Amino acid sequence: MQDLDCYLVGGAVRDELLGRPSPDRDWVVVGATEAELLALDFMRVGKDFPVFLHPQTKEEYALARTERKRGQGHRGFAIDASPEVTLEQDLGRRDLTINAIAKDRTGQLIDPYNGLRDLSDRIFRHVSEAFTEDPLRVFRVARFAAQLPDFKVAEETQTLMRSMAVAGELQTLSAERVWQEVAKALGAPHPHRWFEVLGDCGGLAPWLEELQHLAAHRFYSGSSEQRFAQLPLSMAELEGLAKRLRIPKHYVQLAADRLLYGAVLSAYPWRASQAAELYHALTELQLLHDSARINRVMALLRPDVVAKDGAVLKDIRQGLRAVQLPADHGMSGSAYGEALKQLRITWLHRYLAR
């Protein structure tokens, strides 16, 4: 194992130099073959190119490789992972100079593309013109901006990103891949920077036309799902965006619930005069069957209620379920349903009046 020529690369080196924690430690192995790694009990996990898991640490080790564009999108590449590929060649295929720094086992840094200078200057700069071969990199640069808000995009890199957007390169990406980038950006510390960078290069069209005004939007703390639900969208815009990006149902449902029922739910403590409107919201959110859905909405709109007065919704649920028509009501169908509804609204009015 000690004979392998290995280098820590990418985000792990960048984040270490910035004094930030890094979730992953990725390694590049130079001058080796797949057979040699398998003989050392590495496990192959990469489908498109040779990536392996270390038998003890489970960290990712990839053979040094080069990539040559051969088709559209972010997967249209021919890969060369032969033992002749050098470390500098492997670093040269990366997106930004700050991600093209390597560290050997002794701690020495290898920086052929001046990434250390750009780290110091707080600049996102592309490594080479090959940046334009992968349209996903436009979204990645924006995501880095959402994570490192004091960094600025180099003018020449911004020019490349703009040219890629104008040429329609972003349209070659899959809807699912674009959505993944949106979701990651919404979970970043400063999501407004993602929209700002993409807006500056024209990268929000055509996938995200409804979101072109969000550079100045104030994002509150919360999960990616909660931040999506609070975007200033109309129902029509939400439906159009969800269909185009194939957004997961739980994201769309929380956003729709906020749009439809947010006004009354946010008005806690509720007044007796709101009983009918509140009852409609509670039944549409299926409180009588399962409190999970309304708890998600309340955690978004009024986390203080969930934290301090969570028993209120439990009391209302139990009270409404206990309300029933007399055994000799003699009604059926819609008449029965309407009578039960009015009886429960009356109960809720009395409960809120207390």
Short mmCIF file of C-alpha atoms in Angstrom, two decimals, residues 14-180:
data_model
loop_
_atom_site.label_atom_id
_atom_site.label_comp_id
_atom_site.label_asym_id
_atom_site.label_seq_id
_atom_site.Cartn_x
_atom_site.Cartn_y
_atom_site.Cartn_z
CA ARG A 14 -9.21 23.48 -0.45
CA ASP A 15 -11.25 23.31 2.75
CA GLU A 16 -8.23 22.45 4.86
CA LEU A 17 -6.44 25.54 3.55
CA LEU A 18 -9.53 27.64 4.29
CA GLY A 19 -9.84 26.22 7.80
CA ARG A 20 -13.22 24.65 6.98
CA PRO A 21 -14.39 21.10 7.74
CA SER A 22 -14.66 18.91 4.66
CA PRO A 23 -17.16 16.06 4.37
CA ASP A 24 -15.01 14.00 2.01
CA ARG A 25 -11.37 13.11 1.52
CA ASP A 26 -10.66 12.14 -2.08
CA TRP A 27 -7.38 10.73 -3.32
CA VAL A 28 -5.74 10.40 -6.72
CA VAL A 29 -3.44 7.48 -7.47
CA VAL A 30 -0.80 8.09 -10.14
CA GLY A 31 0.96 5.38 -12.14
CA ALA A 32 -1.26 2.48 -11.04
CA THR A 33 -3.81 0.20 -12.68
CA GLU A 34 -7.19 -1.11 -11.66
CA ALA A 35 -5.77 -4.59 -11.25
CA GLU A 36 -3.13 -3.34 -8.80
CA LEU A 37 -5.74 -1.64 -6.61
CA LEU A 38 -8.05 -4.65 -6.66
CA ALA A 39 -5.11 -6.83 -5.61
CA LEU A 40 -4.74 -4.59 -2.55
CA ASP A 41 -8.41 -5.19 -1.63
CA PHE A 42 -9.70 -1.85 -2.87
CA MET A 43 -13.37 -2.06 -3.94
CA ARG A 44 -14.39 -0.50 -7.24
CA VAL A 45 -17.48 1.76 -6.99
CA GLY A 46 -17.19 4.09 -10.00
CA LYS A 47 -19.34 3.31 -13.03
CA ASP A 48 -18.14 5.95 -15.49
CA PHE A 49 -14.49 6.02 -14.41
CA PRO A 50 -12.28 3.97 -12.04
CA VAL A 51 -12.99 5.00 -8.41
CA PHE A 52 -12.24 2.69 -5.49
CA LEU A 53 -12.88 2.53 -1.76
CA HIS A 54 -9.89 2.04 0.53
CA PRO A 55 -10.20 -1.33 2.33
CA GLN A 56 -9.82 0.24 5.81
CA THR A 57 -10.69 3.96 5.69
CA LYS A 58 -13.40 3.62 2.96
CA GLU A 59 -12.14 6.92 1.48
CA GLU A 60 -12.35 7.28 -2.29
CA TYR A 61 -9.27 6.67 -4.43
CA ALA A 62 -9.42 7.40 -8.16
CA LEU A 63 -6.87 6.59 -10.81
CA ALA A 64 -5.39 9.73 -12.34
CA ARG A 65 -7.30 10.42 -15.55
CA THR A 66 -7.89 12.80 -18.40
CA GLU A 67 -11.22 13.53 -20.04
CA ARG A 68 -11.97 14.36 -23.67
CA LYS A 69 -15.33 15.74 -24.78
CA ARG A 70 -17.21 13.44 -27.13
CA GLY A 71 -20.89 14.30 -26.64
CA GLN A 72 -23.38 16.62 -24.99
CA GLY A 73 -24.07 17.15 -21.32
CA HIS A 74 -21.90 16.46 -18.28
CA ARG A 75 -21.41 12.76 -19.05
CA GLY A 76 -20.26 12.94 -22.66
CA PHE A 77 -16.55 12.31 -22.05
CA ALA A 78 -13.94 9.77 -23.12
CA ILE A 79 -11.83 8.75 -20.12
CA ASP A 80 -8.14 7.85 -20.12
CA ALA A 81 -7.04 6.38 -16.76
CA SER A 82 -3.83 4.71 -17.93
CA PRO A 83 -0.73 4.65 -15.69
CA GLU A 84 0.89 7.25 -17.98
CA VAL A 85 -1.51 10.03 -16.88
CA THR A 86 0.35 12.49 -14.65
CA LEU A 87 -0.88 14.29 -11.54
CA GLU A 88 -0.71 17.64 -13.36
CA GLN A 89 -2.86 16.26 -16.17
CA ASP A 90 -5.41 14.98 -13.67
CA LEU A 91 -5.53 18.34 -11.88
CA GLY A 92 -5.82 20.09 -15.23
CA ARG A 93 -9.23 18.54 -15.94
CA ARG A 94 -10.76 20.06 -12.80
CA ASP A 95 -13.16 22.99 -12.81
CA LEU A 96 -11.56 25.71 -10.66
CA THR A 97 -7.98 26.45 -9.68
CA ILE A 98 -8.86 26.27 -5.98
CA ASN A 99 -9.98 22.67 -6.57
CA ALA A 100 -6.83 21.78 -8.51
CA ILE A 101 -4.42 21.67 -5.56
CA ALA A 102 -2.98 18.36 -4.34
CA LYS A 103 -1.14 17.34 -1.18
CA ASP A 104 1.26 14.42 -0.93
CA ARG A 105 1.76 12.17 2.07
CA THR A 106 4.45 14.44 3.52
CA GLY A 107 2.13 17.47 3.47
CA GLN A 108 3.75 19.15 0.48
CA LEU A 109 1.32 21.04 -1.76
CA ILE A 110 1.33 20.64 -5.54
CA ASP A 111 -0.24 23.69 -7.19
CA PRO A 112 0.38 23.78 -10.96
CA TYR A 113 -2.54 26.17 -11.70
CA ASN A 114 -2.01 28.84 -9.01
CA GLY A 115 -4.94 27.79 -6.89
CA LEU A 116 -3.20 29.04 -3.73
CA ARG A 117 -3.10 32.56 -5.18
CA ASP A 118 -6.80 32.44 -6.01
CA LEU A 119 -7.60 31.12 -2.55
CA SER A 120 -5.78 34.08 -1.06
CA ASP A 121 -7.50 36.53 -3.42
CA ARG A 122 -10.93 34.89 -2.91
CA ILE A 123 -11.40 34.22 -6.64
CA PHE A 124 -13.23 31.47 -8.52
CA ARG A 125 -11.18 30.98 -11.70
CA HIS A 126 -11.43 28.17 -14.26
CA VAL A 127 -8.40 25.96 -14.77
CA SER A 128 -8.58 25.84 -18.57
CA GLU A 129 -10.85 26.35 -21.56
CA ALA A 130 -11.98 22.75 -21.02
CA PHE A 131 -14.29 24.28 -18.40
CA THR A 132 -16.79 24.88 -21.22
CA GLU A 133 -17.02 21.16 -21.99
CA ASP A 134 -19.14 20.44 -18.92
CA PRO A 135 -22.26 22.64 -18.54
CA LEU A 136 -22.81 21.38 -15.00
CA ARG A 137 -19.81 23.48 -13.96
CA VAL A 138 -21.85 26.65 -14.32
CA PHE A 139 -24.12 25.44 -11.52
CA ARG A 140 -21.17 24.20 -9.49
CA VAL A 141 -19.48 27.60 -9.53
CA ALA A 142 -22.73 29.16 -8.32
CA ARG A 143 -22.93 26.52 -5.56
CA PHE A 144 -19.39 27.32 -4.43
CA ALA A 145 -20.46 30.97 -4.23
CA ALA A 146 -23.35 29.95 -1.96
CA GLN A 147 -20.86 28.16 0.30
CA LEU A 148 -18.08 30.77 0.13
CA PRO A 149 -19.90 34.11 -0.19
CA ASP A 150 -16.77 36.27 0.06
CA PHE A 151 -15.38 34.74 -3.16
CA LYS A 152 -16.00 36.42 -6.51
CA VAL A 153 -16.12 34.86 -9.97
CA ALA A 154 -13.17 35.90 -12.15
CA GLU A 155 -14.24 38.07 -15.07
CA GLU A 156 -12.87 35.64 -17.65
CA THR A 157 -14.69 32.74 -15.95
CA GLN A 158 -17.91 34.73 -15.89
CA THR A 159 -17.46 35.34 -19.63
CA LEU A 160 -17.12 31.60 -20.26
CA MET A 161 -20.19 30.83 -18.16
CA ARG A 162 -22.21 33.45 -20.04
CA SER A 163 -21.13 32.04 -23.41
CA MET A 164 -22.18 28.54 -22.32
CA ALA A 165 -25.61 29.81 -21.29
CA VAL A 166 -26.08 31.72 -24.54
CA ALA A 167 -25.04 28.67 -26.57
CA GLY A 168 -27.75 26.58 -24.89
CA GLU A 169 -25.29 24.23 -23.20
CA LEU A 170 -27.26 24.22 -19.94
CA GLN A 171 -30.26 22.82 -21.76
CA THR A 172 -28.35 19.59 -22.43
CA LEU A 173 -28.45 18.72 -18.72
CA SER A 174 -31.13 16.46 -17.31
CA ALA A 175 -33.95 17.92 -15.24
CA GLU A 176 -33.00 15.68 -12.31
CA ARG A 177 -29.39 16.91 -12.33
CA VAL A 178 -30.42 20.56 -12.41
CA TRP A 179 -32.82 19.97 -9.53
CA GLN A 180 -30.04 18.35 -7.49
#
